[in-house]
Amino acid sequence: MNIKEYFVSIFKGFYSLIKGMEVTGKELVTPKVTEQYPENRAELHIPERFRATLEFIYDENGVHKCIACGSCERNCPNQTISITKRMVELPDGKKKMKLDKYMYDLGSCTFCGLCVQVCPTNAIKFSNDFEQAVFTREKLLKQLNYLPEKDEPAPAPAPAPKQEPKEKEE
């Protein structure tokens, strides 16, 4: 290293030090904001896109749209979701997959949103309830289908075949 490179490197180091001190100096004089959590929950603004916990979307009748296809379970990068399903026979003789348990481990979720994106029926979504502190890891394991399954209505009986009226004999 020659003398010119030596002084250039010293100048660059000094310039870097001044830039760092400039950032620190700006933060030194800016007003500080202290959140008064949990007292300010009423006026606390949580962005709509914030991902907190996974939840089922239920309609007004208390029915969810999950068809137990398992695409959310397959796309989860760290197996946070586990689905237990069963095959049921409908009154008309057809078989259908029914959701038995939808378990979600909040402790291992990375909140990536892949499960919500691949759901073909839009049955799950992320809530933005950020208060999820618990004392034990077992409480982070949640069953999302907490409402009991409603029985599907039986199909209407087939109409009786139309009979021709008998003619009166004379």
Backbone as JSON, one array per atom type, in Angstrom:
{
  "sequence": "MNIKEYFVSIFKGFYSLIKGMEVTGKELVTPKVTEQYPENRAELHIPERFRATLEFIYDENGVHKCIACGSCERNCPNQTISITKRMVELPDGKKKMKLDKYMYDLGSCTFCGLCVQVCPTNAIKFSNDFEQAVFTREKLLKQLNYLPEKDEPAPAPAPAPKQEPKEKEE",
  "N": [[0.86, -1.15, 0.0], [0.64, 2.13, -0.9], [1.51, 5.55, 0.06], [-0.51, 7.31, -0.71], [-2.85, 5.7, -0.96], [-3.08, 4.98, 1.71], [-3.73, 7.4, 3.05], [-6.13, 7.96, 1.76], [-7.74, 5.82, 2.6], [-7.84, 6.39, 5.35], [-9.23, 8.84, 5.24], [-11.7, 7.95, 4.16], [-12.57, 6.3, 6.25], [-12.84, 8.22, 8.3], [-14.83, 9.81, 7.15], [-16.96, 7.94, 7.1], [-17.32, 7.61, 9.85], [-18.23, 10.2, 10.55], [-20.67, 10.26, 9.11], [-22.1, 8.23, 10.46], [-22.25, 9.35, 13.03], [-23.82, 11.52, 12.4], [-26.35, 10.36, 11.87], [-26.86, 9.31, 14.41], [-26.9, 11.7, 15.88], [-29.19, 12.97, 14.78], [-31.22, 11.26, 15.73], [-30.95, 11.74, 18.39], [-32.09, 14.23, 18.86], [-34.73, 14.01, 17.98], [-38.25, 13.85, 18.81], [-39.36, 11.61, 21.32], [-41.51, 8.78, 21.26], [-43.72, 7.16, 23.28], [-45.41, 4.21, 23.61], [-48.4, 3.56, 25.26], [-49.2, 0.96, 25.96], [-50.86, -1.55, 27.73], [-52.94, 0.26, 28.01], [-53.84, 1.9, 25.96], [-55.45, 0.49, 24.14], [-57.9, 0.98, 22.89], [-57.53, 3.09, 21.03], [-55.51, 2.07, 19.52], [-53.93, 1.4, 16.48], [-54.07, -1.17, 14.24], [-52.68, -2.43, 11.36], [-54.54, -3.5, 8.43], [-53.4, -5.53, 6.89], [-51.87, -6.96, 8.64], [-50.71, -10.01, 9.89], [-51.83, -12.25, 12.16], [-53.17, -14.57, 13.65], [-54.37, -17.67, 12.38], [-57.64, -18.3, 11.18], [-60.91, -19.79, 10.82], [-63.4, -19.01, 8.4], [-66.61, -18.38, 9.08], [-70.02, -18.59, 8.08], [-73.22, -16.85, 8.39], [-74.85, -18.84, 9.35], [-73.25, -20.45, 10.81], [-71.56, -22.18, 9.46], [-68.65, -23.46, 7.97], [-66.45, -23.15, 5.09], [-64.61, -25.1, 4.47], [-63.37, -27.83, 2.66], [-61.83, -29.96, 3.26], [-59.61, -30.56, 1.64], [-56.87, -30.48, 1.93], [-54.87, -28.88, 0.83], [-53.81, -26.63, 2.07], [-52.44, -27.76, 4.19], [-50.47, -29.25, 2.83], [-49.01, -27.19, 1.6], [-47.88, -25.74, 3.66], [-44.87, -24.6, 4.94], [-43.58, -25.54, 7.28], [-45.11, -27.54, 8.47], [-47.25, -26.61, 10.12], [-49.98, -26.82, 10.09], [-52.37, -29.34, 10.63], [-54.54, -31.71, 9.38], [-57.36, -33.65, 10.06], [-59.41, -35.9, 8.52], [-62.47, -37.44, 7.39], [-64.29, -39.96, 5.64], [-67.57, -39.76, 4.58], [-70.8, -41.14, 4.0], [-73.29, -39.96, 1.99], [-76.88, -39.37, 2.13], [-77.87, -39.92, -0.43], [-76.23, -41.89, -1.39], [-73.73, -41.19, -2.35], [-70.23, -40.57, -1.72], [-68.41, -38.44, 0.49], [-65.79, -36.23, 1.47], [-65.22, -35.21, 4.76], [-64.42, -32.72, 7.15], [-62.73, -33.43, 10.08], [-60.94, -32.65, 12.23], [-59.2, -29.61, 12.45], [-56.19, -28.65, 13.05], [-54.02, -26.17, 14.3], [-50.85, -24.92, 14.78], [-49.77, -22.35, 16.4], [-47.36, -21.64, 17.51], [-45.32, -22.55, 15.83], [-45.79, -21.35, 13.44], [-44.96, -19.4, 10.6], [-46.24, -17.29, 9.53], [-46.5, -16.9, 6.79], [-48.52, -17.0, 4.91], [-49.09, -18.76, 2.84], [-50.93, -20.84, 3.11], [-53.4, -19.57, 3.15], [-53.45, -18.42, 0.63], [-53.56, -20.63, -1.14], [-55.94, -21.9, -0.63], [-58.77, -23.31, -2.0], [-61.43, -22.67, -1.54], [-61.53, -20.37, -0.07], [-61.62, -20.59, 2.78], [-60.15, -20.02, 5.05], [-58.48, -17.44, 6.92], [-56.24, -14.79, 7.91], [-56.38, -13.33, 11.07], [-56.16, -10.11, 12.68], [-55.55, -10.0, 15.35], [-53.3, -9.41, 17.62], [-52.54, -10.12, 20.18], [-51.3, -12.71, 21.57], [-49.99, -13.93, 23.66], [-49.01, -16.52, 25.81], [-48.55, -18.79, 28.59], [-47.73, -21.42, 28.35], [-46.56, -23.7, 25.83], [-48.4, -25.52, 24.88], [-50.82, -24.25, 24.78], [-50.7, -22.84, 22.47], [-51.43, -24.47, 20.45], [-54.13, -24.85, 18.45], [-57.55, -25.63, 17.74], [-59.21, -25.08, 14.84], [-61.75, -25.55, 13.72], [-64.03, -25.09, 15.61], [-66.77, -24.91, 15.97], [-69.6, -27.12, 16.03], [-70.11, -29.58, 13.44], [-72.66, -29.21, 11.05], [-75.37, -31.27, 10.1], [-75.89, -32.38, 6.8], [-78.7, -31.53, 4.8], [-81.18, -33.99, 4.07], [-81.64, -35.42, 0.85], [-84.38, -34.4, -1.23], [-87.23, -36.48, -1.64], [-87.67, -38.44, -4.59], [-90.01, -37.49, -7.09], [-93.13, -39.16, -7.37], [-93.86, -41.48, -10.0], [-95.87, -40.39, -12.71], [-99.18, -41.35, -12.97], [-101.47, -42.66, -15.28], [-104.86, -41.68, -15.6], [-107.48, -43.98, -14.83], [-109.87, -45.34, -17.03], [-113.41, -45.15, -16.86], [-115.49, -47.96, -16.7], [-118.34, -48.98, -18.47]],
  "CA": [[0.0, 0.0, 0.0], [1.46, 3.35, -0.94], [1.11, 6.61, 0.98], [-1.76, 7.9, -1.18], [-3.94, 4.79, -0.57], [-3.16, 5.03, 3.16], [-4.49, 8.59, 3.45], [-7.5, 7.82, 1.23], [-8.48, 4.92, 3.49], [-8.09, 7.14, 6.59], [-10.28, 9.81, 4.94], [-12.96, 7.22, 4.03], [-12.96, 5.88, 7.59], [-13.29, 9.42, 9.0], [-16.12, 10.18, 6.54], [-17.93, 6.97, 7.58], [-17.57, 7.95, 11.25], [-19.05, 11.41, 10.57], [-22.02, 9.88, 8.68], [-22.72, 7.5, 11.57], [-22.54, 10.32, 14.09], [-24.93, 12.35, 11.92], [-27.57, 9.59, 12.12], [-27.05, 9.27, 15.86], [-27.27, 13.05, 16.32], [-30.59, 13.22, 14.42], [-32.08, 10.5, 16.64], [-30.8, 12.33, 19.71], [-32.95, 15.4, 19.0], [-36.13, 13.77, 17.59], [-39.09, 13.58, 19.98], [-39.58, 10.19, 21.59], [-42.91, 8.38, 21.37], [-43.86, 6.0, 24.14], [-46.73, 3.58, 23.53], [-48.95, 3.29, 26.57], [-49.89, -0.31, 25.88], [-52.17, -1.9, 27.18], [-53.98, 1.24, 28.32], [-54.32, 2.57, 24.76], [-56.0, -0.5, 23.2], [-59.04, 1.53, 22.15], [-57.08, 3.9, 19.9], [-54.39, 1.41, 18.87], [-54.21, 1.1, 15.08], [-53.41, -2.36, 13.7], [-52.92, -2.44, 9.91], [-55.4, -4.57, 7.93], [-52.61, -6.61, 6.33], [-51.11, -7.62, 9.69], [-51.06, -11.42, 10.03], [-51.63, -12.68, 13.55], [-53.51, -15.98, 13.8], [-55.22, -18.24, 11.34], [-58.99, -18.6, 11.66], [-61.9, -20.19, 9.83], [-64.45, -18.04, 8.07], [-67.93, -18.97, 9.25], [-71.11, -17.75, 7.58], [-74.2, -16.48, 9.42], [-75.46, -20.06, 9.87], [-72.24, -21.19, 11.56], [-70.98, -23.22, 8.6], [-67.41, -23.05, 7.31], [-66.38, -23.59, 3.7], [-63.49, -26.03, 4.28], [-63.76, -29.1, 2.05], [-60.82, -30.92, 3.71], [-58.79, -30.97, 0.49], [-55.5, -30.64, 2.41], [-53.88, -28.08, 0.11], [-53.14, -25.75, 3.04], [-51.51, -28.61, 4.94], [-49.35, -29.59, 1.94], [-48.22, -26.0, 1.27], [-47.28, -25.14, 4.85], [-43.45, -24.94, 4.9], [-43.06, -26.21, 8.47], [-46.15, -28.43, 8.99], [-48.0, -25.96, 11.19], [-51.38, -27.23, 9.98], [-52.61, -30.77, 10.48], [-55.96, -31.92, 9.12], [-57.9, -34.99, 10.19], [-60.64, -35.93, 7.75], [-63.13, -38.74, 7.32], [-65.18, -40.15, 4.5], [-68.94, -40.03, 5.0], [-71.7, -41.49, 2.92], [-74.45, -39.09, 1.97], [-78.13, -40.14, 1.99], [-78.11, -40.34, -1.81], [-75.3, -42.95, -1.73], [-72.42, -40.67, -2.74], [-69.29, -40.4, -0.61], [-67.86, -37.09, 0.55], [-64.78, -36.0, 2.5], [-65.65, -34.26, 5.77], [-63.37, -32.28, 8.06], [-62.91, -33.89, 11.45], [-60.21, -31.7, 13.07], [-58.26, -28.72, 11.78], [-55.31, -28.2, 14.12], [-53.1, -25.1, 13.89], [-49.83, -24.68, 15.8], [-49.36, -20.95, 16.31], [-45.96, -21.53, 17.94], [-44.37, -22.83, 14.75], [-46.25, -20.67, 12.22], [-44.1, -18.3, 10.15], [-47.16, -16.26, 9.03], [-46.15, -16.65, 5.4], [-49.75, -16.8, 4.16], [-49.27, -19.71, 1.74], [-52.14, -21.62, 3.32], [-54.55, -18.73, 2.78], [-53.41, -18.2, -0.81], [-53.88, -21.82, -1.92], [-57.25, -22.46, -0.26], [-59.66, -23.14, -3.16], [-62.76, -22.18, -1.15], [-61.34, -19.2, 0.81], [-62.19, -20.98, 4.06], [-59.32, -19.55, 6.16], [-57.9, -16.11, 6.77], [-55.48, -14.33, 9.06], [-56.97, -12.23, 11.84], [-55.08, -9.22, 13.11], [-55.51, -9.97, 16.8], [-51.88, -9.65, 17.88], [-52.29, -10.51, 21.56], [-51.3, -14.17, 21.62], [-49.04, -14.37, 24.68], [-49.47, -17.56, 26.73], [-47.47, -19.26, 29.46], [-47.26, -22.74, 27.94], [-46.62, -23.93, 24.38], [-49.58, -26.32, 24.56], [-51.95, -23.34, 24.51], [-50.54, -22.31, 21.12], [-52.04, -25.45, 19.55], [-55.55, -24.48, 18.41], [-58.43, -26.31, 16.79], [-59.92, -24.0, 14.18], [-63.17, -25.87, 13.5], [-64.55, -25.21, 16.96], [-68.23, -25.08, 15.95], [-69.93, -28.48, 15.59], [-70.54, -29.71, 12.05], [-74.1, -29.34, 10.84], [-75.7, -32.34, 9.18], [-76.41, -31.9, 5.52], [-80.1, -31.93, 4.66], [-81.41, -35.17, 3.24], [-82.19, -35.02, -0.44], [-85.84, -34.51, -1.35], [-87.59, -37.73, -2.31], [-87.98, -38.3, -6.01], [-91.46, -37.46, -7.29], [-93.73, -40.43, -7.81], [-94.16, -41.45, -11.44], [-97.21, -39.93, -13.02], [-100.03, -42.45, -13.42], [-102.57, -42.24, -16.16], [-106.16, -41.95, -14.99], [-108.17, -45.16, -15.36], [-111.15, -45.01, -17.67], [-114.55, -45.82, -16.22], [-116.13, -48.97, -17.53], [-119.8, -48.84, -18.41]],
  "C": [[0.91, 1.23, 0.0], [0.85, 4.41, -0.04], [-0.23, 7.24, 0.6], [-2.95, 7.04, -0.76], [-4.15, 4.81, 0.94], [-4.0, 6.22, 3.6], [-5.92, 8.56, 2.93], [-8.33, 6.92, 2.14], [-8.77, 5.58, 4.84], [-9.21, 8.14, 6.38], [-11.65, 9.13, 4.83], [-13.48, 6.75, 5.4], [-13.5, 7.05, 8.4], [-14.65, 9.87, 8.48], [-17.22, 9.25, 7.02], [-18.31, 7.25, 9.04], [-18.47, 9.17, 11.36], [-20.49, 11.09, 10.17], [-22.76, 9.14, 9.79], [-23.1, 8.42, 12.71], [-23.69, 11.24, 13.7], [-26.27, 11.65, 12.16], [-27.87, 9.55, 13.62], [-27.49, 10.63, 16.39], [-28.71, 13.39, 15.98], [-31.53, 12.5, 15.37], [-32.04, 11.08, 18.05], [-31.78, 13.48, 19.91], [-34.39, 15.17, 18.56], [-36.96, 13.45, 18.82], [-39.35, 12.07, 20.11], [-41.07, 9.92, 21.77], [-42.96, 7.11, 22.21], [-45.28, 5.47, 24.01], [-47.19, 3.25, 24.95], [-49.78, 2.01, 26.54], [-49.85, -0.99, 27.24], [-53.27, -0.88, 27.43], [-54.58, 1.86, 27.06], [-54.9, 1.6, 23.72], [-57.11, 0.08, 22.34], [-58.59, 2.33, 20.93], [-55.87, 3.3, 19.18], [-54.76, 1.02, 17.44], [-53.38, -0.09, 14.63], [-53.69, -2.37, 12.21], [-53.74, -3.65, 9.48], [-54.59, -5.76, 7.45], [-51.77, -7.34, 7.37], [-51.61, -9.05, 9.85], [-50.79, -11.87, 11.45], [-51.93, -14.16, 13.72], [-54.42, -16.41, 12.67], [-56.58, -18.54, 11.94], [-59.88, -19.01, 10.5], [-62.87, -19.04, 9.59], [-65.77, -18.78, 8.15], [-68.98, -18.03, 8.67], [-72.11, -17.5, 8.7], [-74.89, -17.7, 10.02], [-74.48, -20.91, 10.67], [-71.61, -22.32, 10.77], [-69.71, -22.66, 7.95], [-67.37, -23.65, 5.91], [-65.27, -24.6, 3.44], [-64.0, -27.36, 3.74], [-62.77, -30.21, 2.36], [-59.98, -31.44, 2.56], [-57.33, -31.16, 0.88], [-54.46, -29.8, 1.7], [-53.15, -27.13, 1.05], [-52.1, -26.55, 3.84], [-50.28, -28.95, 4.11], [-48.44, -28.39, 1.67], [-47.56, -25.33, 2.46], [-45.81, -25.55, 4.92], [-42.93, -25.66, 6.13], [-44.13, -27.04, 9.2], [-46.86, -27.85, 10.22], [-49.43, -26.45, 11.23], [-51.44, -28.75, 9.87], [-54.12, -30.98, 10.41], [-56.29, -33.4, 9.32], [-59.24, -34.98, 9.47], [-61.21, -37.33, 7.74], [-64.05, -38.77, 6.11], [-66.57, -40.49, 5.04], [-69.78, -40.35, 3.77], [-72.94, -40.63, 3.05], [-75.72, -39.93, 1.79], [-78.4, -40.62, 0.55], [-77.1, -41.38, -2.29], [-73.92, -42.47, -2.13], [-71.55, -40.54, -1.5], [-68.67, -39.02, -0.69], [-66.86, -37.01, 1.68], [-65.29, -34.93, 3.46], [-64.47, -33.95, 6.69], [-63.69, -32.76, 9.46], [-62.25, -32.9, 12.41], [-59.26, -30.91, 12.2], [-57.4, -28.11, 12.87], [-54.26, -27.24, 13.55], [-52.15, -24.82, 15.04], [-49.28, -23.27, 15.61], [-47.89, -20.78, 16.67], [-44.96, -21.79, 16.84], [-44.76, -22.15, 13.44], [-45.29, -19.52, 11.88], [-44.92, -17.17, 9.55], [-46.86, -15.9, 7.58], [-47.39, -16.44, 4.53], [-49.96, -17.76, 3.01], [-50.55, -20.52, 1.89], [-53.38, -20.85, 2.88], [-54.61, -18.56, 1.26], [-53.87, -19.42, -1.6], [-55.24, -22.42, -1.61], [-58.23, -22.23, -1.41], [-61.03, -22.56, -2.8], [-62.7, -20.93, -0.28], [-61.95, -19.45, 2.19], [-61.4, -20.46, 5.25], [-58.78, -18.17, 5.85], [-57.05, -15.82, 8.01], [-56.25, -13.23, 9.76], [-55.84, -11.27, 12.17], [-55.13, -8.98, 14.61], [-54.1, -10.38, 17.24], [-51.59, -10.14, 19.28], [-52.4, -12.02, 21.71], [-50.34, -14.71, 22.67], [-49.7, -15.4, 25.61], [-48.27, -18.04, 27.54], [-46.93, -20.62, 29.06], [-47.44, -22.91, 26.43], [-47.85, -24.73, 23.98], [-50.78, -25.45, 24.22], [-51.84, -22.69, 23.14], [-51.09, -23.27, 20.07], [-53.55, -25.24, 19.58], [-56.3, -25.32, 17.4], [-59.32, -25.25, 16.16], [-61.39, -24.3, 13.94], [-63.83, -26.14, 14.85], [-66.06, -25.34, 17.0], [-68.55, -26.48, 15.47], [-70.43, -28.48, 14.15], [-72.05, -29.86, 11.99], [-74.33, -30.47, 9.85], [-76.26, -31.74, 7.91], [-77.85, -32.36, 5.39], [-80.23, -33.14, 3.73], [-82.0, -34.72, 1.91], [-83.7, -35.24, -0.48], [-86.17, -35.82, -2.07], [-87.97, -37.46, -3.76], [-89.5, -38.3, -6.18], [-91.95, -38.8, -7.82], [-94.02, -40.36, -9.31], [-95.63, -41.13, -11.68], [-98.02, -41.12, -13.56], [-101.15, -41.9, -14.28], [-103.89, -42.57, -15.49], [-106.84, -43.15, -15.65], [-109.51, -44.7, -15.96], [-112.27, -45.81, -16.99], [-115.17, -46.8, -17.21], [-117.64, -48.81, -17.4], [-120.48, -50.14, -18.61]]
}
